mmCIF file of N, CA and C in Angstrom:
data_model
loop_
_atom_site.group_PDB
_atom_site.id
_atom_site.type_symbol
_atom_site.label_atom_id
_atom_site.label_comp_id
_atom_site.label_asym_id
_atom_site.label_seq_id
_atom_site.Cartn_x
_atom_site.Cartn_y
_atom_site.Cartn_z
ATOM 1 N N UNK B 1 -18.474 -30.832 -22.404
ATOM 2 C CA UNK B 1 -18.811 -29.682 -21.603
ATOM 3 C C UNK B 1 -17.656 -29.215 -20.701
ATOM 4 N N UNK B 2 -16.616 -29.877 -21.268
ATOM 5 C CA UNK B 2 -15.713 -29.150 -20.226
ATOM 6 C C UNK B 2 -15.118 -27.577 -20.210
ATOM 7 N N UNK B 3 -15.613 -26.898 -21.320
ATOM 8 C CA UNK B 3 -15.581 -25.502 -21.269
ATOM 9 C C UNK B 3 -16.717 -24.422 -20.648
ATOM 10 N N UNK B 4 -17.694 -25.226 -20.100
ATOM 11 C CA UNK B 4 -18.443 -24.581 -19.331
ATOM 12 C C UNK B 4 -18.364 -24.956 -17.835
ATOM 13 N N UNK B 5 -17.438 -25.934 -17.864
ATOM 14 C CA UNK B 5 -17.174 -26.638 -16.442
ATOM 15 C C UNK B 5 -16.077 -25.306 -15.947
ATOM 16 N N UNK B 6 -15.064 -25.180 -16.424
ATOM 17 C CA UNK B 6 -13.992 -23.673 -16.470
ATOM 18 C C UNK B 6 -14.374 -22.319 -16.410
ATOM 19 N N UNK B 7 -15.364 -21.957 -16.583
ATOM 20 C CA UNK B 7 -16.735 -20.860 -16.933
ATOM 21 C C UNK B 7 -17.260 -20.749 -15.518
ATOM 22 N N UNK B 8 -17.826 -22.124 -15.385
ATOM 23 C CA UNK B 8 -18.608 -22.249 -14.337
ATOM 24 C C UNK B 8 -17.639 -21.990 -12.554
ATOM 25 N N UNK B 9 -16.266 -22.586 -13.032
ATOM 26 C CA UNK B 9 -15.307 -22.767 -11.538
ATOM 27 C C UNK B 9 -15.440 -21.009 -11.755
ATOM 28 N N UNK B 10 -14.916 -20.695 -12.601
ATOM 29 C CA UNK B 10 -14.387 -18.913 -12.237
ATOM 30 C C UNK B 10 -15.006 -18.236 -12.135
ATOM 31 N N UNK B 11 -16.096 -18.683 -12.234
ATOM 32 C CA UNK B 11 -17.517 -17.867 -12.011
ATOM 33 C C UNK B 11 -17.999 -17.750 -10.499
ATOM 34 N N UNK B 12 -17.707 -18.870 -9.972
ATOM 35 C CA UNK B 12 -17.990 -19.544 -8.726
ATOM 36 C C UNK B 12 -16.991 -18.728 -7.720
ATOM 37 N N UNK B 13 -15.379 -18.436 -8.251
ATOM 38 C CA UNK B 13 -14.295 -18.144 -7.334
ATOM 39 C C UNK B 13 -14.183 -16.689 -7.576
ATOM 40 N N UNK B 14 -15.094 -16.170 -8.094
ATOM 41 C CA UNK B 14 -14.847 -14.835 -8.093
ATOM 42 C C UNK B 14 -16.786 -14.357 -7.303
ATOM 43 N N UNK B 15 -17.336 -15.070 -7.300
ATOM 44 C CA UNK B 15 -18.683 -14.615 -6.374
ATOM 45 C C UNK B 15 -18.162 -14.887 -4.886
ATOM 46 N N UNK B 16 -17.354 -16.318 -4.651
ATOM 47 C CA UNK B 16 -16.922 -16.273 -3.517
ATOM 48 C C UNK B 16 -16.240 -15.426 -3.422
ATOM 49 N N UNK B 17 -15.262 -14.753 -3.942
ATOM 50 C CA UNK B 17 -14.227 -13.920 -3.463
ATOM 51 C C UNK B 17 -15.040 -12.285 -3.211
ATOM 52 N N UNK B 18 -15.999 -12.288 -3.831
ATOM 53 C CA UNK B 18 -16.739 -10.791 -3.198
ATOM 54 C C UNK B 18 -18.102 -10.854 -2.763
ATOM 55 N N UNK B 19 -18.216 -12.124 -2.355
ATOM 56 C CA UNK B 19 -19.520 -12.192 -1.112
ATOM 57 C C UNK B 19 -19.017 -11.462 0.289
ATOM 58 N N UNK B 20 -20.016 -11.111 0.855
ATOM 59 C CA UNK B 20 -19.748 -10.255 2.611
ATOM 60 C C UNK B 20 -19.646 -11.668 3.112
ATOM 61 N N UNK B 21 -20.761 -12.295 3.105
ATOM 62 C CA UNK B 21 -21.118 -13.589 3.945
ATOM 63 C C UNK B 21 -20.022 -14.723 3.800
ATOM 64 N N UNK B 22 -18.761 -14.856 3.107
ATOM 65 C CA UNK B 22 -18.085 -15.794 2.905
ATOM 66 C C UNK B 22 -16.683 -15.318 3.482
ATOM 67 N N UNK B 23 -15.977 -16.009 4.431
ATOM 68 C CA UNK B 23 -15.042 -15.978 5.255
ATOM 69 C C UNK B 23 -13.461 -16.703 4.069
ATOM 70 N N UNK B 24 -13.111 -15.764 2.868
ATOM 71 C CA UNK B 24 -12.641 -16.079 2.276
ATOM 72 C C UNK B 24 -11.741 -15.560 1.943
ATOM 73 N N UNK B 25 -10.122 -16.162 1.388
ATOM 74 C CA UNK B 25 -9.069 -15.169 1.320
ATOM 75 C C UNK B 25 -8.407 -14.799 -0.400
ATOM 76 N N UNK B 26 -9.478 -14.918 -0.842
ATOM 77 C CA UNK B 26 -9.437 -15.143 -2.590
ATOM 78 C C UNK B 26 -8.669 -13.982 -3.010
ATOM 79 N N UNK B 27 -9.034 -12.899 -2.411
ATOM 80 C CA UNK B 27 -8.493 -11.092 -2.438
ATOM 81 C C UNK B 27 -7.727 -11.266 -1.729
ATOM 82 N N UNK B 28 -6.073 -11.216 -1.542
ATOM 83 C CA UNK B 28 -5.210 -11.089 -0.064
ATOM 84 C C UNK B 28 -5.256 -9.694 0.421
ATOM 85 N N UNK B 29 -4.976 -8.654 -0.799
ATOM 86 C CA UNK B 29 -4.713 -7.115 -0.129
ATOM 87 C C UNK B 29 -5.682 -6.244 -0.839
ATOM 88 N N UNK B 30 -5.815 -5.188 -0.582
ATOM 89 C CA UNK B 30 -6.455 -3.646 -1.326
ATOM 90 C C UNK B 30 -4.988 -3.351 -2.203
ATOM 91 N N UNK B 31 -4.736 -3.343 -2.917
ATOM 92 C CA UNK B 31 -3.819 -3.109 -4.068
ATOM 93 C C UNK B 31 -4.164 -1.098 -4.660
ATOM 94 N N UNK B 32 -3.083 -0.995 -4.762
ATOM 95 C CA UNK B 32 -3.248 0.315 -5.683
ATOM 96 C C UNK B 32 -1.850 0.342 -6.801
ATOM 97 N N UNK B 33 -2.234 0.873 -7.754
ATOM 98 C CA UNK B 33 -1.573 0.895 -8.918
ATOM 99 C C UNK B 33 -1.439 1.865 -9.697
ATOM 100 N N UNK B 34 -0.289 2.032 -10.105
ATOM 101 C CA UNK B 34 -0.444 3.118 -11.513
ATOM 102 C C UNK B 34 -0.920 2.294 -12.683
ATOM 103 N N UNK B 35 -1.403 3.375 -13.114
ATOM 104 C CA UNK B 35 -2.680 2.629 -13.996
ATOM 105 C C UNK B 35 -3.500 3.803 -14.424
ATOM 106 N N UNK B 36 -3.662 4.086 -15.669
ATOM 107 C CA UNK B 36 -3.714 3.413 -17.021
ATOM 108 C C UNK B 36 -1.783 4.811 -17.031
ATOM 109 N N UNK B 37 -2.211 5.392 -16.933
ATOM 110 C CA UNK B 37 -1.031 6.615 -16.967
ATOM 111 C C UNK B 37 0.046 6.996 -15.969
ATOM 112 N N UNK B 38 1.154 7.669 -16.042
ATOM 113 C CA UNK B 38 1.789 8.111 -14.829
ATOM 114 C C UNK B 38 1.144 9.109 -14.377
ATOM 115 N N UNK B 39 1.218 9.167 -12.743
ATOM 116 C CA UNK B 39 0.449 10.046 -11.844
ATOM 117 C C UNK B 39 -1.120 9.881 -11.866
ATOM 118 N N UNK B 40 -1.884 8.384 -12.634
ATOM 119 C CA UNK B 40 -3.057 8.052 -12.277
ATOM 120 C C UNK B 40 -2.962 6.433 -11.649
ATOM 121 N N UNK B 41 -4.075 6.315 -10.620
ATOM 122 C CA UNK B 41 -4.008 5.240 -9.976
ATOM 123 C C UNK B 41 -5.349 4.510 -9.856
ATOM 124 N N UNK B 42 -5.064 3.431 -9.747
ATOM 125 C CA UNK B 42 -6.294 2.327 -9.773
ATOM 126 C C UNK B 42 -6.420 1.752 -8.504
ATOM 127 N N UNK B 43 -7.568 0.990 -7.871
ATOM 128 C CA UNK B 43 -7.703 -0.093 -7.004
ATOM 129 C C UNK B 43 -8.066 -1.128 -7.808
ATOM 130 N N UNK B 44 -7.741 -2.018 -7.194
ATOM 131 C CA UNK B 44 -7.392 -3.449 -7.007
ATOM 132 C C UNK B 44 -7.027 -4.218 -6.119
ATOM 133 N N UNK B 45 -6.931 -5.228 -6.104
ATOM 134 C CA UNK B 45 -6.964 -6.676 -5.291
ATOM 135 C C UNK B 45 -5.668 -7.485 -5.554
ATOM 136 N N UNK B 46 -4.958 -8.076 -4.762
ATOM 137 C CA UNK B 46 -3.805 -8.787 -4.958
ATOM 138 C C UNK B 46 -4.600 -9.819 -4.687
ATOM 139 N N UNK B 47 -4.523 -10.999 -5.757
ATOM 140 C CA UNK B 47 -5.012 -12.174 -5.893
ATOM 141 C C UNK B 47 -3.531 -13.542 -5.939
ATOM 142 N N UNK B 48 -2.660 -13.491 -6.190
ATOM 143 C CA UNK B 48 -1.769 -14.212 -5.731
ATOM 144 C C UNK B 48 -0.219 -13.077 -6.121
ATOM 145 N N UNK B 49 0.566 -13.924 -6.003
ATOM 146 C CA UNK B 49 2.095 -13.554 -6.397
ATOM 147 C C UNK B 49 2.616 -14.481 -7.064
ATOM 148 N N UNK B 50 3.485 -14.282 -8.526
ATOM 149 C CA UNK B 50 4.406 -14.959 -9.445
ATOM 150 C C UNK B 50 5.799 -14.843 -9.311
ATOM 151 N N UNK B 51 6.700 -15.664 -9.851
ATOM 152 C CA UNK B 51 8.050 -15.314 -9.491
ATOM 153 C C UNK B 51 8.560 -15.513 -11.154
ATOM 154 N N UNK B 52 8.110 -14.694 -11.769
ATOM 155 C CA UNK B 52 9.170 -14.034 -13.212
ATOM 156 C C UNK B 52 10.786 -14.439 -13.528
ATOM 157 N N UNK B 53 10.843 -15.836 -14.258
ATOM 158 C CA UNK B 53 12.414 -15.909 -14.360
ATOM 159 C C UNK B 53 13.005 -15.588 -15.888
ATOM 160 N N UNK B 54 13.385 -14.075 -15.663
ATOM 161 C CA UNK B 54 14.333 -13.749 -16.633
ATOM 162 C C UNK B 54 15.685 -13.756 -16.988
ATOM 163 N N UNK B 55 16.495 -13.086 -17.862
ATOM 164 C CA UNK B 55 18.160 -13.685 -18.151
ATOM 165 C C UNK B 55 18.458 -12.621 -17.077
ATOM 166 N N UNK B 56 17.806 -11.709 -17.032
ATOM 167 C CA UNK B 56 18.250 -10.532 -15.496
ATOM 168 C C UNK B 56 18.186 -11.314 -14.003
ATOM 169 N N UNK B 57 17.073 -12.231 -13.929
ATOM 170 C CA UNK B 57 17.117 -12.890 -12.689
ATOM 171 C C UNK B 57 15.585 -12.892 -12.294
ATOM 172 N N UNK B 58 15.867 -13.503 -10.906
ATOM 173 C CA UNK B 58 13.809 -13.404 -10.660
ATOM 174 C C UNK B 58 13.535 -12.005 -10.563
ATOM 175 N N UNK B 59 12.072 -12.504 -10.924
ATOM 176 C CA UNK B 59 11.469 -10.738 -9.780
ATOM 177 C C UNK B 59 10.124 -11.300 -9.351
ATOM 178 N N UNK B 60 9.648 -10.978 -8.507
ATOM 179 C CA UNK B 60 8.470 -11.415 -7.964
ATOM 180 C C UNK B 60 7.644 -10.214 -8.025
ATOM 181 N N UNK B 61 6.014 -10.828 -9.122
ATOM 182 C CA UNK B 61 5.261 -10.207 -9.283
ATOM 183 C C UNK B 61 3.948 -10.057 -8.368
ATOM 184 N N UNK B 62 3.125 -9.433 -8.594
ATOM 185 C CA UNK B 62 1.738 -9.407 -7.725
ATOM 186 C C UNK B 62 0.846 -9.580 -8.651
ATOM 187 N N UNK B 63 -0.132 -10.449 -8.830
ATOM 188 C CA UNK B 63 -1.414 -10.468 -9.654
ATOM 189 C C UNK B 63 -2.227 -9.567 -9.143
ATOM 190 N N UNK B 64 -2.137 -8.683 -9.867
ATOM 191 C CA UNK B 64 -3.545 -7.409 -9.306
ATOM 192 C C UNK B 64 -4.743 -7.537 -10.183
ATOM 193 N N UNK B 65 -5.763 -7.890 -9.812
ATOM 194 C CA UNK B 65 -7.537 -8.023 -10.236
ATOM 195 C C UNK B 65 -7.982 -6.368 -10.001
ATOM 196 N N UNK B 66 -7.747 -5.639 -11.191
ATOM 197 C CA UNK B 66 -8.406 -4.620 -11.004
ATOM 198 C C UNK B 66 -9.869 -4.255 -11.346
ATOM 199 N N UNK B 67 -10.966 -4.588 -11.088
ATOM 200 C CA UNK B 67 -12.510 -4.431 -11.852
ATOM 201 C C UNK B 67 -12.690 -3.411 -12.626
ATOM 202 N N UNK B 68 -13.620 -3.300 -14.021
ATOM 203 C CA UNK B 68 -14.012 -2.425 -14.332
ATOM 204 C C UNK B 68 -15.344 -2.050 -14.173
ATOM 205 N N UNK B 69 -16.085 -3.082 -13.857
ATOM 206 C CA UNK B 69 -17.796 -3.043 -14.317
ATOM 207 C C UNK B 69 -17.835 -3.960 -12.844
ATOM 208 N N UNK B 70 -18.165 -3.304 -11.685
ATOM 209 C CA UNK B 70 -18.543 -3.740 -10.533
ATOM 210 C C UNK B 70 -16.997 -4.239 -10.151
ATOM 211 N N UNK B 71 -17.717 -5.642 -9.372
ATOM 212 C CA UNK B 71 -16.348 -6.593 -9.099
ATOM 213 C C UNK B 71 -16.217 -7.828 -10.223
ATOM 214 N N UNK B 72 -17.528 -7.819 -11.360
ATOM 215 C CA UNK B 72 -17.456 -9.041 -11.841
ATOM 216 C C UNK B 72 -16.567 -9.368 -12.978
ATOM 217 N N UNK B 73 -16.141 -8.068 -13.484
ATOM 218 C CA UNK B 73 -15.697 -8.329 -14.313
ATOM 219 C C UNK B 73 -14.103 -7.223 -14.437
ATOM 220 N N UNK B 74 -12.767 -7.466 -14.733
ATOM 221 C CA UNK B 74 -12.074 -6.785 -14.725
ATOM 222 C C UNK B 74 -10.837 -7.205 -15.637
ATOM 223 N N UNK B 75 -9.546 -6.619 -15.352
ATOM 224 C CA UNK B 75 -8.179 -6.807 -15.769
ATOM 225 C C UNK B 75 -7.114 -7.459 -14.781
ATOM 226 N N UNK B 76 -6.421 -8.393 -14.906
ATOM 227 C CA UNK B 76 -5.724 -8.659 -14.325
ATOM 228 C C UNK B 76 -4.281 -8.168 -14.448
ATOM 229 N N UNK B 77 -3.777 -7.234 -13.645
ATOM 230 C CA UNK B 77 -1.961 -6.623 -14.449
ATOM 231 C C UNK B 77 -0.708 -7.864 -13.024
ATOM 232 N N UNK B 78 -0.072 -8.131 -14.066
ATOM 233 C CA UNK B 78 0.533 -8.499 -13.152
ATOM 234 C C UNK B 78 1.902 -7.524 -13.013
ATOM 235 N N UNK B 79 2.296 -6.865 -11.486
ATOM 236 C CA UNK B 79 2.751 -5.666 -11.402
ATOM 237 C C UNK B 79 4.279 -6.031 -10.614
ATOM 238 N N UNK B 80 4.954 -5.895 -10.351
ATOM 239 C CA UNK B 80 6.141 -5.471 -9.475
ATOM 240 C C UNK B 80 5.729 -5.719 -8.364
ATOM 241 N N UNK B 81 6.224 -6.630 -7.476
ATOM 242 C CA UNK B 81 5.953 -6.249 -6.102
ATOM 243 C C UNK B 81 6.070 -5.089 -5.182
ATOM 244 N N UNK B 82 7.498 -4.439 -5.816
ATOM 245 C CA UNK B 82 7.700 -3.198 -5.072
ATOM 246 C C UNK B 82 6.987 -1.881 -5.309
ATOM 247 N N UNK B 83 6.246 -2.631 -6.530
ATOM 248 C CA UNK B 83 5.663 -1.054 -7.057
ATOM 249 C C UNK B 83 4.109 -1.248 -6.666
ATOM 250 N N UNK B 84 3.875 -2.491 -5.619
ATOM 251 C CA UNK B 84 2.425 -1.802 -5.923
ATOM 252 C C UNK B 84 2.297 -1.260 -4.320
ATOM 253 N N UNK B 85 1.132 -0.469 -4.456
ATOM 254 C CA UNK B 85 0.867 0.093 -3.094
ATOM 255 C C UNK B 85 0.478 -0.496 -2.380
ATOM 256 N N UNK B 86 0.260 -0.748 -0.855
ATOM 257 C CA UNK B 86 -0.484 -0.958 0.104
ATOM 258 C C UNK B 86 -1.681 -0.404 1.065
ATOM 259 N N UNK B 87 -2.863 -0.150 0.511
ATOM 260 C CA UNK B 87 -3.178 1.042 1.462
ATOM 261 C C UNK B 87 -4.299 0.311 2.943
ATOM 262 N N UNK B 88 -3.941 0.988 3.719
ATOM 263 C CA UNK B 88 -4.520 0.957 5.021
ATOM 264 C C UNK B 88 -6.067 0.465 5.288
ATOM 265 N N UNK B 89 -6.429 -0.342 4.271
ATOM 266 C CA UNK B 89 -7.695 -0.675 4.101
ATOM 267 C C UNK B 89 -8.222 -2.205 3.836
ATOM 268 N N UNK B 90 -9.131 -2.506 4.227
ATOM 269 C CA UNK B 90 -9.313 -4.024 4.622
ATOM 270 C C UNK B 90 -9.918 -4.695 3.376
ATOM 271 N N UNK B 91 -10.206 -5.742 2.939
ATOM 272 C CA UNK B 91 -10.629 -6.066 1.554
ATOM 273 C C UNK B 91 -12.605 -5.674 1.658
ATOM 274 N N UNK B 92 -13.133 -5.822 2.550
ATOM 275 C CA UNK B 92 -14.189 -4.926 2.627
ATOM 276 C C UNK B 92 -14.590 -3.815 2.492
ATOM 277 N N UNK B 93 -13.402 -2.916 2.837
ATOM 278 C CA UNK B 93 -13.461 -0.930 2.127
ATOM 279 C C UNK B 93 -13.152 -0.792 1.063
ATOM 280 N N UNK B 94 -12.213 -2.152 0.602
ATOM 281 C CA UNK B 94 -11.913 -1.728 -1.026
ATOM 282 C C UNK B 94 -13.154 -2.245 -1.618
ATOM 283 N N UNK B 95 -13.813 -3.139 -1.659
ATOM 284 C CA UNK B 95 -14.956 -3.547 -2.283
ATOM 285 C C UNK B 95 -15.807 -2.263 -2.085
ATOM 286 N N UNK B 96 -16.046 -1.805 -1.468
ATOM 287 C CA UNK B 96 -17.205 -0.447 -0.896
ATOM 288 C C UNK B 96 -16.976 0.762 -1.788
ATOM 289 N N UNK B 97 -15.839 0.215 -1.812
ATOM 290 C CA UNK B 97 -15.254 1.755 -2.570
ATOM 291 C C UNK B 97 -15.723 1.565 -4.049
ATOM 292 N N UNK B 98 -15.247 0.541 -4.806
ATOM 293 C CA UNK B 98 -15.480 0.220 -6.159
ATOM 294 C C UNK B 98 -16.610 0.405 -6.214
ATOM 295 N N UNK B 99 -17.235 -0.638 -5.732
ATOM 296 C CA UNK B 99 -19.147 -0.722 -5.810
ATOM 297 C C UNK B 99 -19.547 0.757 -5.522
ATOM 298 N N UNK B 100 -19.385 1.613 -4.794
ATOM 299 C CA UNK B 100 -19.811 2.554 -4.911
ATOM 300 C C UNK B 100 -19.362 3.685 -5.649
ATOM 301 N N UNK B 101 -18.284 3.095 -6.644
ATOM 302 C CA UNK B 101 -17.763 4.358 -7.840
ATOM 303 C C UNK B 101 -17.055 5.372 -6.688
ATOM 304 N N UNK B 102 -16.320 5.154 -5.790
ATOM 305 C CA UNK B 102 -15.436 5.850 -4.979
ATOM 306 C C UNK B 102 -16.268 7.115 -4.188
ATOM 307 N N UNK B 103 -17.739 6.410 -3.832
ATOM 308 C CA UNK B 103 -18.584 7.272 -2.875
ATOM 309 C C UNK B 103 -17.680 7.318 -1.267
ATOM 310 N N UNK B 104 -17.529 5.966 -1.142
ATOM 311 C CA UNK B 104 -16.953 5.885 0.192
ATOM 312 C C UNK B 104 -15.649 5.915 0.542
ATOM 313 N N UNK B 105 -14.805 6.418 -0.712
ATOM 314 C CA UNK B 105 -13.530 6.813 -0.434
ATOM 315 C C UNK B 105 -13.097 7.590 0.498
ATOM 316 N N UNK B 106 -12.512 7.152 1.625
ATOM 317 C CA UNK B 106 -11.747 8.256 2.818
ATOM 318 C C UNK B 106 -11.099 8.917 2.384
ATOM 319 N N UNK B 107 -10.770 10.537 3.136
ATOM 320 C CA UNK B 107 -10.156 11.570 2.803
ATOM 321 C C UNK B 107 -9.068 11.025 2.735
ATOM 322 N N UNK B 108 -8.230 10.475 3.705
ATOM 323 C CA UNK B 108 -6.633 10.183 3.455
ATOM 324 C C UNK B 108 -6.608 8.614 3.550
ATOM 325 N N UNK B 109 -5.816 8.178 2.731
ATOM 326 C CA UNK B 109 -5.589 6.818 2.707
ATOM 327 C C UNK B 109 -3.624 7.057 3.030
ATOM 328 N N UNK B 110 -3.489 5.649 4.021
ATOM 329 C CA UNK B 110 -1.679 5.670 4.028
ATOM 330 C C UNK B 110 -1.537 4.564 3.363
ATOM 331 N N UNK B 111 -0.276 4.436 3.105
ATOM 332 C CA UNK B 111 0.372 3.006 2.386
ATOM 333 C C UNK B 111 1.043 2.398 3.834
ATOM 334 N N UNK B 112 0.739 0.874 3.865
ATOM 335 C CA UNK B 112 1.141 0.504 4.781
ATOM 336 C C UNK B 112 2.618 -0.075 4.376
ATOM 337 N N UNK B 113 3.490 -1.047 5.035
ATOM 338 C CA UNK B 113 4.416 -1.366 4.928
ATOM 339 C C UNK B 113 4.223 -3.184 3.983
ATOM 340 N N UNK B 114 5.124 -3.106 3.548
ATOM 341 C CA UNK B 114 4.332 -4.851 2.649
ATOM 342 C C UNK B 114 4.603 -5.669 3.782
ATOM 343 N N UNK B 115 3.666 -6.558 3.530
ATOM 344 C CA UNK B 115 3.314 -7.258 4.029
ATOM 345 C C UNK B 115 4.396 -8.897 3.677
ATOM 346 N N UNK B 116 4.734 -9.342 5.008
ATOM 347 C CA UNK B 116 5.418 -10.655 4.468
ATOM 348 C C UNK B 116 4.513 -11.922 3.935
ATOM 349 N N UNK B 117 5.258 -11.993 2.404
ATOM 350 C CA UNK B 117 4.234 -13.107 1.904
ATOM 351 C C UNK B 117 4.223 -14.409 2.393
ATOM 352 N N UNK B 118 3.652 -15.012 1.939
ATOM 353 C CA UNK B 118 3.622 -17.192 1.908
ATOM 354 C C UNK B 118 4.590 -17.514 1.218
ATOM 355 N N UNK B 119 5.072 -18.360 1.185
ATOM 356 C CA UNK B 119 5.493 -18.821 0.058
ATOM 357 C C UNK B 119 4.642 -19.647 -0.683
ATOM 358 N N UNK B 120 3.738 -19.080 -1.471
ATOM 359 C CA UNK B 120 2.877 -19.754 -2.288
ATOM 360 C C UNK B 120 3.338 -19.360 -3.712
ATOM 361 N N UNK B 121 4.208 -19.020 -4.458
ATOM 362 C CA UNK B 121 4.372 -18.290 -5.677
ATOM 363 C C UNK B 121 4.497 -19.712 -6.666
ATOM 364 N N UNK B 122 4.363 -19.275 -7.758
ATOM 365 C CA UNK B 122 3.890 -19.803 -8.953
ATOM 366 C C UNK B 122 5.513 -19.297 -9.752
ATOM 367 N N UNK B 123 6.092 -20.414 -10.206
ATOM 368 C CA UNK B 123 6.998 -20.180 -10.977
ATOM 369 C C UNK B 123 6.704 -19.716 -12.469
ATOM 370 N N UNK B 124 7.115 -19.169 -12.659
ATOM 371 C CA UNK B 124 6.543 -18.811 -14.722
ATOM 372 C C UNK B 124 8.103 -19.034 -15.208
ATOM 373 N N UNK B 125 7.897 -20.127 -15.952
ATOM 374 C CA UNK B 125 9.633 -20.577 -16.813
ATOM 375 C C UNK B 125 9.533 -19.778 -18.116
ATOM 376 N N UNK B 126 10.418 -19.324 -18.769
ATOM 377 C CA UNK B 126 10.542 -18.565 -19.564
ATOM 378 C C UNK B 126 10.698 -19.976 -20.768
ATOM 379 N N UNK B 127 9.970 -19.696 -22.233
ATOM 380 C CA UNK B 127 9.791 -20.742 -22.965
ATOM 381 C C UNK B 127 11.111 -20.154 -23.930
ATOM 382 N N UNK B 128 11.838 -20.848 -24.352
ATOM 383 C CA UNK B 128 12.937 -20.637 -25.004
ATOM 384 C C UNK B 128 12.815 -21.233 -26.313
#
């Protein structure tokens, strides 16, 4: 049963991560993205950061959790750090927003300035 044990954790870390009642940092930011096209944009969630080692050099990515069908279920892109947006909104307005199919979208949203990370990044070695 250990493939329902794996089922069961991510099942678990993604209800925690969009409960109100849980004091949890599973989502770090409100993420925005280009996505699916140029000049269209998505929300999403920055769920950690990777550090990409290519023959060009690092680059440090953002795991963005973008949902399609509520919060339960979605795409994960992993994006550019510099390219993804920041907007002025707390991981509670971005949830509000999705769940409500962008009822509660504010007239103006700003991009804030990035934010300094952890150093929590995840190396990805390139398999040769």
């Amino acid at each position: 049963m250990p493939f329902v044990r794996h089922i069961y954790s991510a099942s678990k870390q993604v209800s925690t991560a969009i409960s109100p009642d849980q004091n949890t940092t599973a989502f770090k930011e409100v993420a925005i993205i280009r996505h699916p096209r140029i000049g269209e944009y998505a929300f999403g969630f920055i769920t950690s950061t990777v550090v990409l080692q290519t023959d060009k050099g690092d680059e440090e990515l953002c795991s963005v959790y973008v949902p399609t069908n509520h919060l339960y279920i979605g795409d994960i892109f992993l994006v550019n750090s510099e390219e993804v947006i920041r907007p002025n909104l707390s991981i509670r307005e971005g949830i509000e927003i999705i769940v409500s199919g962008g009822m509660t979208m504010p007239q103006v949203i700003a991009s804030l300035e990035p934010m300094p990370r952890k150093s929590q990044n995840i190396r990805l070695n390139r398999m040769t």
